[in-house]
mmCIF file of C-alpha atoms in Angstrom:
data_model
loop_
_atom_site.group_PDB
_atom_site.id
_atom_site.type_symbol
_atom_site.label_atom_id
_atom_site.label_comp_id
_atom_site.label_asym_id
_atom_site.label_seq_id
_atom_site.Cartn_x
_atom_site.Cartn_y
_atom_site.Cartn_z
ATOM 1 C CA LEU A 1 157.880 80.057 128.918
ATOM 2 C CA GLY A 2 158.612 81.624 125.568
ATOM 3 C CA PHE A 3 158.848 84.800 123.513
ATOM 4 C CA PRO A 4 157.720 85.833 120.037
ATOM 5 C CA ASP A 5 160.108 85.478 117.103
ATOM 6 C CA ASN A 6 160.796 88.413 114.792
ATOM 7 C CA GLU A 7 157.610 87.613 112.878
ATOM 8 C CA GLY A 8 155.540 87.807 116.066
ATOM 9 C CA ARG A 9 154.916 84.047 116.382
ATOM 10 C CA PRO A 10 155.204 82.735 119.950
ATOM 11 C CA GLN A 11 158.134 80.340 120.377
ATOM 12 C CA PRO A 12 158.199 78.255 123.573
ATOM 13 C CA LEU A 13 161.690 77.530 124.877
ATOM 14 C CA SER A 14 160.497 73.987 125.610
ATOM 15 C CA GLN A 15 160.640 73.155 121.867
ATOM 16 C CA TRP A 16 164.438 72.831 122.258
ATOM 17 C CA ARG A 17 164.275 70.587 125.338
ATOM 18 C CA GLY A 18 166.526 67.564 125.031
ATOM 19 C CA ARG A 19 169.154 69.553 123.141
ATOM 20 C CA VAL A 20 172.136 71.426 124.447
ATOM 21 C CA MET A 21 170.961 75.041 124.352
ATOM 22 C CA VAL A 22 173.004 78.219 124.205
ATOM 23 C CA LEU A 23 170.749 81.057 125.402
ATOM 24 C CA ASN A 24 172.156 84.474 124.590
ATOM 25 C CA PHE A 25 170.563 87.641 125.977
ATOM 26 C CA TRP A 26 171.499 90.579 123.761
ATOM 27 C CA ALA A 27 170.354 93.913 122.332
ATOM 28 C CA SER A 28 170.957 95.632 119.007
ATOM 29 C CA TRP A 29 172.574 98.648 120.734
ATOM 30 C CA CYS A 30 175.058 96.483 122.668
ATOM 31 C CA ALA A 31 178.473 96.448 120.919
ATOM 32 C CA PRO A 32 179.905 93.312 122.624
ATOM 33 C CA CYS A 33 176.629 91.506 121.790
ATOM 34 C CA ARG A 34 177.080 92.290 118.107
ATOM 35 C CA GLU A 35 180.773 91.308 118.198
ATOM 36 C CA GLU A 36 180.143 87.776 119.504
ATOM 37 C CA MET A 37 177.335 86.915 117.059
ATOM 38 C CA PRO A 38 179.593 85.807 114.155
ATOM 39 C CA ASP A 39 181.213 83.275 116.544
ATOM 40 C CA PHE A 40 177.748 81.990 117.487
ATOM 41 C CA VAL A 41 176.873 81.608 113.784
ATOM 42 C CA ASP A 42 180.053 79.573 113.152
ATOM 43 C CA LEU A 43 179.668 77.442 116.280
ATOM 44 C CA ARG A 44 176.019 76.698 115.536
ATOM 45 C CA THR A 45 177.018 75.402 112.097
ATOM 46 C CA GLN A 46 179.722 73.275 113.718
ATOM 47 C CA PHE A 47 177.711 71.880 116.652
ATOM 48 C CA GLN A 48 174.111 71.733 115.404
ATOM 49 C CA PRO A 49 174.565 68.214 113.946
ATOM 50 C CA SER A 50 175.361 66.973 117.468
ATOM 51 C CA GLY A 51 172.152 68.462 118.912
ATOM 52 C CA VAL A 52 173.185 71.978 119.962
ATOM 53 C CA GLU A 53 170.861 74.935 119.397
ATOM 54 C CA PHE A 54 171.613 78.629 119.840
ATOM 55 C CA VAL A 55 168.739 80.937 120.774
ATOM 56 C CA GLY A 56 169.160 84.704 120.923
ATOM 57 C CA ILE A 57 166.758 86.541 123.243
ATOM 58 C CA ALA A 58 166.706 90.229 122.427
ATOM 59 C CA ILE A 59 166.090 92.607 125.302
ATOM 60 C CA ASP A 60 165.041 95.083 122.669
ATOM 61 C CA ASN A 61 162.011 96.043 120.595
ATOM 62 C CA PRO A 62 160.890 94.280 117.387
ATOM 63 C CA THR A 63 161.729 97.237 115.096
ATOM 64 C CA ASN A 64 165.345 97.509 116.288
ATOM 65 C CA VAL A 65 165.802 93.748 116.049
ATOM 66 C CA ALA A 66 164.366 93.571 112.512
ATOM 67 C CA GLN A 67 166.635 96.414 111.324
ATOM 68 C CA PHE A 68 169.655 94.786 112.973
ATOM 69 C CA LEU A 69 168.971 91.358 111.437
ATOM 70 C CA GLN A 70 168.701 92.914 107.973
ATOM 71 C CA ARG A 71 172.261 94.198 108.407
ATOM 72 C CA GLN A 72 173.644 91.176 110.259
ATOM 73 C CA PRO A 73 171.583 88.032 109.631
ATOM 74 C CA VAL A 74 172.158 85.020 111.875
ATOM 75 C CA ASN A 75 171.454 81.305 111.347
ATOM 76 C CA TYR A 76 169.779 80.687 114.712
ATOM 77 C CA PRO A 77 166.389 81.646 116.177
ATOM 78 C CA ILE A 78 166.068 85.175 117.550
ATOM 79 C CA LEU A 79 163.240 85.831 120.005
ATOM 80 C CA ILE A 80 162.017 89.265 121.062
ATOM 81 C CA GLY A 81 162.110 89.335 124.853
ATOM 82 C CA GLU A 82 161.773 93.102 125.420
ATOM 83 C CA GLY A 83 161.428 93.803 129.164
ATOM 84 C CA ALA A 84 160.158 90.340 130.123
ATOM 85 C CA ALA A 85 163.506 88.793 129.197
ATOM 86 C CA HIS A 86 165.178 90.843 131.949
ATOM 87 C CA SER A 87 163.407 88.862 134.658
ATOM 88 C CA LEU A 88 164.307 85.566 132.955
ATOM 89 C CA ALA A 89 167.977 86.629 132.776
ATOM 90 C CA ARG A 90 167.832 87.478 136.506
ATOM 91 C CA GLN A 91 166.297 84.084 137.344
ATOM 92 C CA LEU A 92 169.098 82.466 135.344
ATOM 93 C CA GLY A 93 171.832 84.131 137.385
ATOM 94 C CA ASN A 94 172.273 87.648 135.988
ATOM 95 C CA PRO A 95 171.113 89.974 138.811
ATOM 96 C CA SER A 96 172.607 93.093 137.198
ATOM 97 C CA GLY A 97 170.732 92.595 133.928
ATOM 98 C CA ALA A 98 173.875 93.643 132.013
ATOM 99 C CA LEU A 99 174.405 92.429 128.438
ATOM 100 C CA PRO A 100 175.458 90.284 126.780
ATOM 101 C CA TYR A 101 174.647 87.355 129.047
ATOM 102 C CA THR A 102 174.964 83.789 127.821
ATOM 103 C CA ILE A 103 174.126 80.474 129.442
ATOM 104 C CA VAL A 104 174.640 76.952 128.204
ATOM 105 C CA LEU A 105 172.066 74.351 129.283
ATOM 106 C CA ASP A 106 172.738 70.637 129.009
ATOM 107 C CA ARG A 107 170.185 68.182 127.621
ATOM 108 C CA ASP A 108 168.511 67.972 131.052
ATOM 109 C CA GLY A 109 168.137 71.750 131.295
ATOM 110 C CA SER A 110 170.900 72.249 133.898
ATOM 111 C CA ILE A 111 173.141 75.294 133.521
ATOM 112 C CA VAL A 112 176.693 74.204 132.698
ATOM 113 C CA LEU A 113 178.086 77.640 131.834
ATOM 114 C CA SER A 114 176.969 81.191 132.513
ATOM 115 C CA HIS A 115 178.934 84.169 131.305
ATOM 116 C CA LEU A 116 178.352 87.912 131.651
ATOM 117 C CA GLY A 117 179.994 90.024 128.954
ATOM 118 C CA ARG A 118 181.402 88.979 125.609
ATOM 119 C CA LEU A 119 181.871 85.217 125.653
ATOM 120 C CA PRO A 120 185.286 84.105 124.368
ATOM 121 C CA ARG A 121 184.803 81.667 121.527
ATOM 122 C CA ALA A 122 187.270 79.150 123.039
ATOM 123 C CA THR A 123 185.341 79.104 126.347
ATOM 124 C CA LEU A 124 182.061 78.388 124.585
ATOM 125 C CA GLU A 125 183.592 75.841 122.236
ATOM 126 C CA SER A 126 185.108 73.931 125.141
ATOM 127 C CA ALA A 127 181.761 73.897 127.030
ATOM 128 C CA LEU A 128 179.957 72.647 123.909
ATOM 129 C CA ARG A 129 182.534 69.896 123.338
ATOM 130 C CA LYS A 130 182.058 68.680 126.927
ATOM 131 C CA THR A 131 178.270 68.998 126.958
ATOM 132 C CA GLY A 132 177.359 68.321 123.351
ATOM 133 C CA SER A 133 179.035 64.974 122.936
#
């Protein structure tokens, strides 16, 4: 399972297996999605040395995502999920398909946190401390 990055190259999610993974479903038109991204940038810098990776899956089209990333660059991979990402989000516990939706997977791929709506930084940080160590 995977999605193309913003240059159109396919990126399998399995490449991050064995790491703690923060999967964030977002869209460029979603205000709470945009608001939480600076926290994700900071936390990735803080936790990446201990094997944590953030991956943003945009339920959006490549043009919108490219324009957004020019204005607000991030330091983690962004994949273009378009409509297909909706079904993945549903499989991962988000039946409404609302955004943003974030899950944290431990090194074995088990979900240790799922959160619909803007994720408070302290909640995420605490989950990463528990899972990432």
